[in-house]
Amino acid sequence: MEHLELFFKSIFIDNMVFATFLGMCSYLAVSKKVSTAVGLGAAVIFVLAVTVPVNWLLDQYILQPGALQWLGAEYADYDLSFLSFIMFIATIATMVQLVEIVVEKFSPSLYNSLGIFLPLIAVNCAILGGSLFMQSREIETIGLAFNYGISSGIGWFLAILAIAAIREKIRYSNVPAPLRGLGITFIITGLMAIGFMSFGGMLTGGDDEGKKQPEETAKVEKVNKKENKLAENTTTINE
Amino acid sequence: MGLLSKKDTKLITDPLADNNPITIQVLGICSALAITAQLKASIVMSLSVLFVLGVGNVVISLIRNIIPSKIRIIVQLTVVAALVIIVDQVLKAYAYSLSKELSVFIGLIITNCIIMGRFEAFALGNGPWKSFLDGIGNALGYAVILVIVGFFRELLGSGTLLGFPVLGDPIKKTGLYAIGYENNGFMLLSPMALIVVGIIIWVQRSRNKDLIED
């Protein structure tokens, strides 16, 4: 159930393009034709599905405050979270290089049509954003991290597919000249985002009330734990 | 301008309007849209990008001759990531609530395409001083759009500017509210950022017909 909820939530409600504006550059630049849009969307799904779990492992066992405990008790106080940007981006750059090699080998035509945008996936905010949101939302298991990666990738895919289809059709309409191209794309994306906002109510119906209670207490416990840890730290300093 | 030659001045003024990174080059849009619900956040974001792009351009241009071209993207990303870590840590130390508000978007400066775009298009082929000016110019062009969008969204959305009420008090019904004006909460939601940028593009291209696409 938790998986299903996260799945639909990341596709529709927290859609990367419409709710958080991630990956807008390539979204705007590669959405002129449906075929290239599909290729890029698939590459984004794949890269997200690989990098988010890998970065989850990095976060869990190296970066988080106290994550280095498995090395020995003397490392328990280490907090390397300031290094997360550099670690995440290194993982992403490696994975993108891998995708580039695979695509070039198996589908040269797609490789040529994507052109510069394949290496640019490395600097697509959606990919890094996925990992950073995974970190800031404290996703708990690696399965959920994988789910999060793949479903937010699908959300992005859906968005670029929709806008590419609209842009192919809009070529035949009489758009005011200064608005042609980029301007109208922005406004259509805005309107689509308004549409996607209506999905916000999707997961709040049903048996939610029964479920919310334990979740909140769990959160409170977590906060208490953090506070306790803080208190412990300060007492040790005071001593 | 005694200090800057005509060409150098152009490096700074060009990206402000006719070659604006956001509305013409279509770069760096993610962060431009996500944090503009308030003017203050837009300004802090602009300053961060100004720092990262200015310094990053100089660093890349200094080491441009020793970077092997095959791994240049990783080298560039490392330089940017290091600079962004500095910005992030400074913000966390001196403006914690603001850095909480900007959440992941400070980190996303790393993947801001303006930065990679300028490295690729300019810093790899030009000297440090020119690259610095180019970086500053493009960051200012980015800042202009961010500030305009932030200004309208905060003014129309919550009736304040930088947190100060400028349209009167909505609860006591003073100022504009006395004659029936209501805050348009919709401006604070994400879709309106897209539409505001769309309108900016519309205005800009109506004024300069050369920019109109096909």
Short mmCIF file of C-alpha atoms in Angstrom, two decimals:
data_model
loop_
_atom_site.label_atom_id
_atom_site.label_comp_id
_atom_site.label_asym_id
_atom_site.label_seq_id
_atom_site.Cartn_x
_atom_site.Cartn_y
_atom_site.Cartn_z
CA MET A 1 0.00 0.00 0.00
CA GLU A 2 2.81 2.33 0.92
CA HIS A 3 4.45 1.56 -2.40
CA LEU A 4 1.29 2.16 -4.40
CA GLU A 5 0.68 5.45 -2.65
CA LEU A 6 4.21 6.69 -3.28
CA PHE A 7 3.94 5.55 -6.88
CA PHE A 8 0.84 7.54 -7.71
CA LYS A 9 1.91 10.45 -5.56
CA SER A 10 5.17 10.94 -7.41
CA ILE A 11 3.59 10.57 -10.83
CA PHE A 12 0.59 12.82 -10.44
CA ILE A 13 0.68 14.94 -7.32
CA ASP A 14 4.38 15.71 -6.95
CA ASN A 15 4.97 15.58 -10.67
CA MET A 16 8.51 16.75 -11.27
CA VAL A 17 7.66 19.15 -14.07
CA PHE A 18 4.36 20.55 -12.91
CA ALA A 19 4.83 20.75 -9.16
CA THR A 20 8.53 21.34 -8.66
CA PHE A 21 9.74 22.53 -12.09
CA LEU A 22 12.58 20.06 -12.28
CA GLY A 23 14.20 19.30 -15.60
CA MET A 24 12.55 22.22 -17.33
CA CYS A 25 15.49 23.00 -19.62
CA SER A 26 15.47 19.72 -21.47
CA TYR A 27 11.68 19.58 -21.15
CA LEU A 28 11.41 22.78 -23.17
CA ALA A 29 14.25 22.08 -25.56
CA VAL A 30 13.53 18.48 -26.60
CA SER A 31 9.73 18.61 -26.75
CA LYS A 32 9.33 19.67 -30.37
CA LYS A 33 8.81 16.13 -31.64
CA VAL A 34 7.09 13.21 -29.91
CA SER A 35 9.70 10.66 -31.01
CA THR A 36 12.69 12.44 -29.46
CA ALA A 37 10.63 13.27 -26.40
CA VAL A 38 9.90 9.58 -25.86
CA GLY A 39 13.59 8.72 -26.19
CA LEU A 40 14.68 11.32 -23.67
CA GLY A 41 11.84 10.42 -21.31
CA ALA A 42 12.84 6.77 -21.33
CA ALA A 43 16.47 7.69 -20.65
CA VAL A 44 15.39 9.87 -17.73
CA ILE A 45 13.28 7.03 -16.24
CA PHE A 46 16.24 4.68 -16.49
CA VAL A 47 18.78 7.08 -15.02
CA LEU A 48 16.44 8.04 -12.17
CA ALA A 49 15.63 4.41 -11.40
CA VAL A 50 19.35 3.64 -11.05
CA THR A 51 20.69 6.77 -9.41
CA VAL A 52 18.08 7.27 -6.70
CA PRO A 53 18.65 3.85 -5.04
CA VAL A 54 22.43 4.14 -5.44
CA ASN A 55 22.36 7.58 -3.86
CA TRP A 56 20.07 6.21 -1.15
CA LEU A 57 22.76 3.69 -0.26
CA LEU A 58 25.42 6.40 -0.26
CA ASP A 59 23.25 8.60 1.91
CA GLN A 60 22.40 5.82 4.31
CA TYR A 61 25.86 4.36 4.80
CA ILE A 62 28.24 7.26 4.22
CA LEU A 63 26.68 10.70 4.26
CA GLN A 64 24.00 10.87 6.95
CA PRO A 65 24.95 12.09 10.41
CA GLY A 66 26.07 8.96 12.23
CA ALA A 67 25.98 6.85 9.06
CA LEU A 68 29.60 5.81 9.36
CA GLN A 69 28.87 3.78 12.46
CA TRP A 70 29.47 0.54 10.59
CA LEU A 71 33.15 1.47 10.40
CA GLY A 72 33.48 1.48 14.17
CA ALA A 73 32.20 3.30 17.19
CA GLU A 74 34.70 6.15 16.88
CA TYR A 75 33.09 7.21 13.59
CA ALA A 76 29.58 7.48 15.06
CA ASP A 77 29.66 11.26 15.34
CA TYR A 78 30.73 11.97 11.78
CA ASP A 79 28.37 14.05 9.68
CA LEU A 80 29.36 14.13 6.03
CA SER A 81 26.05 15.43 4.71
CA PHE A 82 27.72 18.55 3.30
CA LEU A 83 29.38 16.28 0.76
CA SER A 84 26.10 14.99 -0.63
CA PHE A 85 26.05 17.31 -3.64
CA ILE A 86 29.42 16.15 -4.87
CA MET A 87 28.74 12.47 -4.19
CA PHE A 88 25.35 12.52 -5.87
CA ILE A 89 26.58 14.35 -8.92
CA ALA A 90 29.46 11.91 -9.33
CA THR A 91 27.06 8.95 -9.31
CA ILE A 92 24.80 10.69 -11.79
CA ALA A 93 27.60 11.61 -14.17
CA THR A 94 28.82 8.01 -14.19
CA MET A 95 25.36 6.62 -14.87
CA VAL A 96 24.73 9.09 -17.67
CA GLN A 97 28.01 8.13 -19.29
CA LEU A 98 26.84 4.52 -19.12
CA VAL A 99 23.50 5.30 -20.71
CA GLU A 100 25.26 7.24 -23.44
CA ILE A 101 27.45 4.25 -24.31
CA VAL A 102 24.47 1.88 -24.33
CA VAL A 103 22.27 4.13 -26.47
CA GLU A 104 25.07 4.80 -28.94
CA LYS A 105 25.62 1.07 -29.32
CA PHE A 106 22.02 -0.09 -29.66
CA SER A 107 20.19 2.84 -31.22
CA PRO A 108 22.46 5.18 -33.19
CA SER A 109 19.50 7.02 -34.70
CA LEU A 110 18.13 7.91 -31.27
CA TYR A 111 21.65 8.84 -30.23
CA ASN A 112 21.96 11.26 -33.12
CA SER A 113 18.55 12.83 -32.60
CA LEU A 114 19.18 13.40 -28.90
CA GLY A 115 22.53 14.96 -29.71
CA ILE A 116 23.84 17.25 -27.00
CA PHE A 117 20.92 16.49 -24.73
CA LEU A 118 22.09 13.04 -23.74
CA PRO A 119 25.15 14.30 -21.87
CA LEU A 120 22.96 17.11 -20.61
CA ILE A 121 20.87 14.57 -18.67
CA ALA A 122 23.79 14.74 -16.25
CA VAL A 123 22.88 18.34 -15.60
CA ASN A 124 19.14 17.74 -15.77
CA CYS A 125 17.80 19.08 -12.51
CA ALA A 126 15.23 16.28 -12.41
CA ILE A 127 17.93 13.69 -11.80
CA LEU A 128 19.78 15.51 -9.04
CA GLY A 129 16.47 16.81 -7.72
CA GLY A 130 15.20 13.23 -7.39
CA SER A 131 18.16 12.30 -5.22
CA LEU A 132 17.96 15.48 -3.14
CA PHE A 133 14.23 15.07 -2.55
CA MET A 134 14.84 11.44 -1.65
CA GLN A 135 17.27 12.72 0.96
CA SER A 136 15.14 15.55 2.29
CA ARG A 137 11.93 13.50 2.45
CA GLU A 138 13.77 10.77 4.36
CA ILE A 139 12.59 7.83 2.29
CA GLU A 140 13.02 4.83 4.49
CA THR A 141 13.87 1.71 2.50
CA ILE A 142 15.79 1.04 -0.68
CA GLY A 143 12.66 -0.45 -2.24
CA LEU A 144 10.82 2.80 -1.70
CA ALA A 145 13.77 4.73 -3.08
CA PHE A 146 13.70 2.61 -6.24
CA ASN A 147 9.95 3.10 -6.46
CA TYR A 148 10.38 6.84 -5.99
CA GLY A 149 13.02 7.05 -8.71
CA ILE A 150 11.08 5.10 -11.27
CA SER A 151 7.73 6.73 -10.61
CA SER A 152 9.03 10.28 -10.67
CA GLY A 153 10.75 9.34 -13.92
CA ILE A 154 7.40 8.18 -15.29
CA GLY A 155 5.86 11.47 -14.18
CA TRP A 156 8.50 13.37 -16.11
CA PHE A 157 8.04 11.12 -19.13
CA LEU A 158 4.30 11.76 -19.05
CA ALA A 159 4.82 15.51 -18.92
CA ILE A 160 7.26 15.68 -21.83
CA LEU A 161 5.11 13.32 -23.89
CA ALA A 162 2.04 15.48 -23.35
CA ILE A 163 3.75 18.76 -24.19
CA ALA A 164 5.43 17.28 -27.27
CA ALA A 165 2.09 16.07 -28.58
CA ILE A 166 0.52 19.47 -27.97
CA ARG A 167 3.41 21.28 -29.64
CA GLU A 168 3.15 19.09 -32.72
CA LYS A 169 -0.50 20.05 -33.10
CA ILE A 170 -0.11 23.70 -32.20
CA ARG A 171 2.02 24.28 -35.27
CA TYR A 172 -1.23 24.50 -37.23
CA SER A 173 -2.88 27.05 -34.98
CA ASN A 174 -2.80 30.78 -35.23
CA VAL A 175 -0.76 31.80 -32.21
CA PRO A 176 0.13 35.53 -31.89
CA ALA A 177 3.59 35.93 -33.45
CA PRO A 178 5.54 37.10 -30.38
CA LEU A 179 4.13 34.23 -28.37
CA ARG A 180 5.11 31.51 -30.85
CA GLY A 181 7.55 28.84 -29.76
CA LEU A 182 8.79 29.36 -26.23
CA GLY A 183 6.12 31.72 -24.94
CA ILE A 184 3.13 29.56 -25.73
CA THR A 185 4.94 26.48 -24.41
CA PHE A 186 5.37 28.18 -21.06
CA ILE A 187 1.74 29.15 -20.90
CA ILE A 188 0.51 25.70 -21.91
CA THR A 189 2.75 24.15 -19.28
CA GLY A 190 1.24 26.52 -16.74
CA LEU A 191 -2.26 25.48 -17.73
CA MET A 192 -1.30 21.81 -17.57
CA ALA A 193 0.15 22.40 -14.12
CA ILE A 194 -3.18 23.86 -13.03
CA GLY A 195 -4.81 20.70 -14.34
CA PHE A 196 -2.39 18.48 -12.46
CA MET A 197 -3.10 20.36 -9.24
CA SER A 198 -6.50 18.77 -9.24
CA PHE A 199 -4.86 15.39 -8.65
CA GLY A 200 -3.91 16.74 -5.23
CA GLY A 201 -7.13 15.44 -3.75
CA MET A 202 -6.62 11.95 -5.16
CA LEU A 203 -5.00 10.30 -2.17
CA THR A 204 -6.79 12.05 0.66
CA GLY A 205 -10.10 10.21 0.39
CA GLY A 206 -10.97 6.78 1.79
CA ASP A 207 -9.53 5.27 4.93
CA ASP A 208 -6.94 7.93 5.41
CA GLU A 209 -8.10 8.95 8.86
CA GLY A 210 -7.31 5.63 10.41
CA LYS A 211 -3.88 5.68 8.87
CA LYS A 212 -2.81 9.18 9.73
CA GLN A 213 -2.72 8.60 13.47
CA PRO A 214 0.19 6.17 13.69
CA GLU A 215 2.15 8.09 11.08
CA GLU A 216 2.03 11.26 13.12
CA THR A 217 3.08 9.58 16.31
CA ALA A 218 5.95 7.97 14.45
CA LYS A 219 7.06 11.37 13.28
CA VAL A 220 6.84 12.79 16.78
CA GLU A 221 8.96 9.92 18.06
CA LYS A 222 11.52 10.63 15.39
CA VAL A 223 11.63 14.31 16.32
CA ASN A 224 11.94 13.38 19.99
CA LYS A 225 14.79 11.09 19.15
CA LYS A 226 16.56 13.89 17.32
CA GLU A 227 15.98 16.26 20.21
CA ASN A 228 17.24 13.70 22.66
CA LYS A 229 20.34 13.30 20.59
CA LEU A 230 20.79 17.07 20.52
CA ALA A 231 20.26 17.22 24.26
CA GLU A 232 22.81 14.45 24.75
CA ASN A 233 25.29 16.31 22.61
CA THR A 234 24.82 19.56 24.50
CA THR A 235 25.14 17.83 27.86
CA THR A 236 28.36 16.21 26.78
CA ILE A 237 29.61 19.61 25.68
CA ASN A 238 28.54 21.15 28.96
CA GLU A 239 30.32 18.50 30.90
CA MET B 1 33.23 53.37 -18.93
CA GLY B 2 36.98 53.76 -18.74
CA LEU B 3 37.60 50.44 -17.10
CA LEU B 4 35.78 48.31 -19.64
CA SER B 5 36.22 48.42 -23.38
CA LYS B 6 33.18 48.50 -25.61
CA LYS B 7 33.40 44.76 -26.23
CA ASP B 8 33.63 44.03 -22.52
CA THR B 9 30.59 46.16 -21.77
CA LYS B 10 28.67 44.21 -24.38
CA LEU B 11 29.50 40.98 -22.54
CA ILE B 12 27.60 42.31 -19.55
CA THR B 13 24.73 44.15 -21.20
CA ASP B 14 23.88 41.62 -23.90
CA PRO B 15 22.52 38.89 -21.59
CA LEU B 16 20.33 41.42 -19.78
CA ALA B 17 17.84 41.66 -22.64
CA ASP B 18 18.61 40.55 -26.17
CA ASN B 19 20.44 37.39 -25.25
CA ASN B 20 18.82 36.72 -21.89
CA PRO B 21 19.73 33.26 -20.56
CA ILE B 22 16.19 32.47 -19.47
CA THR B 23 13.91 33.92 -22.11
CA ILE B 24 16.15 33.54 -25.18
CA GLN B 25 18.68 30.80 -24.47
CA VAL B 26 16.12 28.75 -22.49
CA LEU B 27 18.59 27.83 -19.75
CA GLY B 28 18.29 27.59 -16.01
CA ILE B 29 14.55 27.60 -15.83
CA CYS B 30 13.90 25.12 -13.02
CA SER B 31 15.18 27.27 -10.21
CA ALA B 32 13.90 30.44 -11.82
CA LEU B 33 10.35 29.19 -11.46
CA ALA B 34 10.38 27.28 -8.23
CA ILE B 35 11.60 29.85 -5.74
CA THR B 36 10.02 33.03 -7.07
CA ALA B 37 6.94 33.07 -4.86
CA GLN B 38 8.81 35.59 -2.72
CA LEU B 39 11.09 38.42 -3.76
CA LYS B 40 13.59 37.74 -0.99
CA ALA B 41 14.16 34.16 -2.05
CA SER B 42 14.58 35.27 -5.67
CA ILE B 43 17.23 37.80 -4.68
CA VAL B 44 19.16 35.32 -2.56
CA MET B 45 19.01 32.79 -5.38
CA SER B 46 20.26 35.39 -7.87
CA LEU B 47 23.18 36.31 -5.62
CA SER B 48 24.12 32.65 -5.20
CA VAL B 49 24.09 32.10 -8.95
CA LEU B 50 26.07 35.32 -9.43
CA PHE B 51 28.77 34.00 -7.14
CA VAL B 52 28.86 30.48 -8.56
CA LEU B 53 28.80 31.57 -12.19
CA GLY B 54 31.32 34.40 -11.78
CA VAL B 55 33.87 32.37 -9.83
CA GLY B 56 33.21 29.15 -11.74
CA ASN B 57 33.74 30.81 -15.10
CA VAL B 58 37.09 32.19 -13.93
CA VAL B 59 38.22 28.83 -12.54
CA ILE B 60 37.24 26.93 -15.66
CA SER B 61 38.87 29.49 -17.90
CA LEU B 62 42.10 29.29 -15.87
CA ILE B 63 42.28 25.49 -16.18
CA ARG B 64 40.77 25.27 -19.66
CA ASN B 65 44.03 24.26 -21.31
CA ILE B 66 44.74 21.34 -18.99
CA ILE B 67 41.26 19.74 -18.92
CA PRO B 68 41.12 16.63 -21.14
CA SER B 69 38.06 17.21 -23.28
CA LYS B 70 36.65 13.72 -22.66
CA ILE B 71 36.16 14.22 -18.95
CA ARG B 72 35.45 17.93 -19.01
CA ILE B 73 31.84 17.52 -17.88
CA ILE B 74 32.91 15.78 -14.68
CA VAL B 75 35.58 18.40 -14.05
CA GLN B 76 33.05 21.16 -14.58
CA LEU B 77 30.53 19.50 -12.30
CA THR B 78 33.14 19.13 -9.58
CA VAL B 79 34.04 22.81 -9.75
CA VAL B 80 30.37 23.83 -9.61
CA ALA B 81 29.57 21.38 -6.83
CA ALA B 82 32.44 22.71 -4.71
CA LEU B 83 31.26 26.30 -5.18
CA VAL B 84 27.65 25.36 -4.43
CA ILE B 85 28.71 23.59 -1.23
CA ILE B 86 30.33 26.86 -0.14
CA VAL B 87 27.14 28.81 -0.87
CA ASP B 88 25.01 26.21 0.87
CA GLN B 89 27.15 26.12 4.01
CA VAL B 90 27.31 29.93 4.19
CA LEU B 91 23.52 30.17 3.88
CA LYS B 92 23.05 27.49 6.52
CA ALA B 93 25.35 29.35 8.87
CA TYR B 94 24.03 32.88 8.43
CA ALA B 95 20.48 32.56 7.09
CA TYR B 96 19.17 29.23 8.27
CA SER B 97 15.45 29.91 7.84
CA LEU B 98 16.03 31.14 4.30
CA SER B 99 18.10 28.09 3.41
CA LYS B 100 15.29 25.89 4.75
CA GLU B 101 12.88 27.76 2.52
CA LEU B 102 15.02 27.30 -0.56
CA SER B 103 15.34 23.60 0.38
CA VAL B 104 16.86 21.55 -2.40
CA PHE B 105 17.01 24.39 -4.87
CA ILE B 106 20.39 25.68 -3.68
CA GLY B 107 21.75 22.22 -4.45
CA LEU B 108 20.10 22.36 -7.82
CA ILE B 109 22.32 25.31 -8.80
CA ILE B 110 24.76 22.53 -9.71
CA THR B 111 22.46 21.38 -12.46
CA ASN B 112 21.45 24.88 -13.49
CA CYS B 113 22.00 24.74 -17.24
CA ILE B 114 23.11 28.38 -17.40
CA ILE B 115 26.27 27.44 -15.58
CA MET B 116 27.15 24.43 -17.72
CA GLY B 117 26.05 26.35 -20.80
CA ARG B 118 28.37 29.27 -20.10
CA PHE B 119 31.27 26.96 -19.24
CA GLU B 120 30.84 25.10 -22.50
CA ALA B 121 30.10 28.09 -24.68
CA PHE B 122 32.40 30.71 -23.23
CA ALA B 123 34.83 29.84 -20.46
CA LEU B 124 36.42 26.96 -22.37
CA GLY B 125 37.47 29.35 -25.14
CA ASN B 126 38.21 32.69 -23.47
CA GLY B 127 40.51 34.26 -20.93
CA PRO B 128 39.68 34.70 -17.23
CA TRP B 129 38.76 38.38 -17.27
CA LYS B 130 36.37 38.03 -20.19
CA SER B 131 34.90 34.87 -18.69
CA PHE B 132 34.34 36.69 -15.43
CA LEU B 133 32.45 39.47 -17.19
CA ASP B 134 30.46 36.95 -19.19
CA GLY B 135 29.57 35.08 -16.01
CA ILE B 136 28.49 38.24 -14.23
CA GLY B 137 26.47 39.37 -17.25
CA ASN B 138 24.61 36.12 -17.61
CA ALA B 139 23.95 35.86 -13.89
CA LEU B 140 22.54 39.39 -13.99
CA GLY B 141 20.33 38.46 -16.92
CA TYR B 142 19.06 35.53 -14.87
CA ALA B 143 18.60 37.82 -11.87
CA VAL B 144 16.52 40.31 -13.87
CA ILE B 145 13.91 37.70 -14.76
CA LEU B 146 13.91 36.22 -11.25
CA VAL B 147 13.38 39.62 -9.64
CA ILE B 148 10.61 40.59 -12.06
CA VAL B 149 8.76 37.31 -11.50
CA GLY B 150 9.36 37.42 -7.75
CA PHE B 151 8.16 41.03 -7.59
CA PHE B 152 4.84 40.36 -9.31
CA ARG B 153 4.16 37.08 -7.57
CA GLU B 154 4.77 38.46 -4.11
CA LEU B 155 2.98 41.76 -4.77
CA LEU B 156 -0.15 40.23 -6.27
CA GLY B 157 -0.06 37.03 -4.24
CA SER B 158 0.45 38.28 -0.72
CA GLY B 159 0.39 42.08 -1.05
CA THR B 160 3.88 42.45 0.37
CA LEU B 161 7.35 43.19 -0.96
CA LEU B 162 10.35 41.64 0.80
CA GLY B 163 7.91 40.86 3.62
CA PHE B 164 6.69 44.46 4.11
CA PRO B 165 2.99 45.09 3.45
CA VAL B 166 2.71 47.62 0.64
CA LEU B 167 -0.95 47.35 -0.32
CA GLY B 168 -2.30 47.95 3.17
CA ASP B 169 -3.48 45.53 5.81
CA PRO B 170 -5.76 42.74 4.55
CA ILE B 171 -7.22 42.04 8.01
CA LYS B 172 -7.93 45.61 9.12
CA LYS B 173 -8.97 46.51 5.56
CA THR B 174 -6.73 49.51 5.03
CA GLY B 175 -5.12 50.79 1.84
CA LEU B 176 -6.23 49.02 -1.34
CA TYR B 177 -8.14 46.41 0.66
CA ALA B 178 -10.53 49.12 1.82
CA ILE B 179 -11.89 49.46 -1.72
CA GLY B 180 -12.40 45.73 -2.11
CA TYR B 181 -9.04 44.41 -3.38
CA GLU B 182 -8.25 40.84 -2.43
CA ASN B 183 -4.90 39.04 -2.56
CA ASN B 184 -4.75 36.63 -5.44
CA GLY B 185 -3.48 33.53 -3.67
CA PHE B 186 -3.20 31.77 -6.99
CA MET B 187 -0.08 33.80 -7.77
CA LEU B 188 1.73 31.93 -5.02
CA LEU B 189 1.03 28.54 -6.59
CA SER B 190 3.50 27.03 -9.00
CA PRO B 191 1.59 27.26 -12.32
CA MET B 192 1.48 31.03 -12.19
CA ALA B 193 5.28 31.24 -12.33
CA LEU B 194 5.16 29.58 -15.72
CA ILE B 195 2.47 31.89 -16.94
CA VAL B 196 4.24 35.01 -15.68
CA VAL B 197 7.43 33.97 -17.49
CA GLY B 198 5.33 33.28 -20.59
CA ILE B 199 3.97 36.82 -20.41
CA ILE B 200 7.46 38.28 -19.96
CA ILE B 201 8.54 36.44 -23.12
CA TRP B 202 5.47 37.74 -24.91
CA VAL B 203 6.21 41.35 -23.93
CA GLN B 204 9.89 41.04 -24.77
CA ARG B 205 9.26 39.61 -28.22
CA SER B 206 6.56 42.12 -29.03
CA ARG B 207 9.09 44.88 -28.38
CA ASN B 208 11.90 43.29 -30.36
CA LYS B 209 10.55 41.65 -33.50
CA ASP B 210 13.92 40.03 -34.32
CA LEU B 211 13.44 37.54 -31.54
CA ILE B 212 10.20 36.05 -32.86
CA GLU B 213 10.51 32.33 -33.65
CA ASP B 214 9.56 31.00 -37.12
#
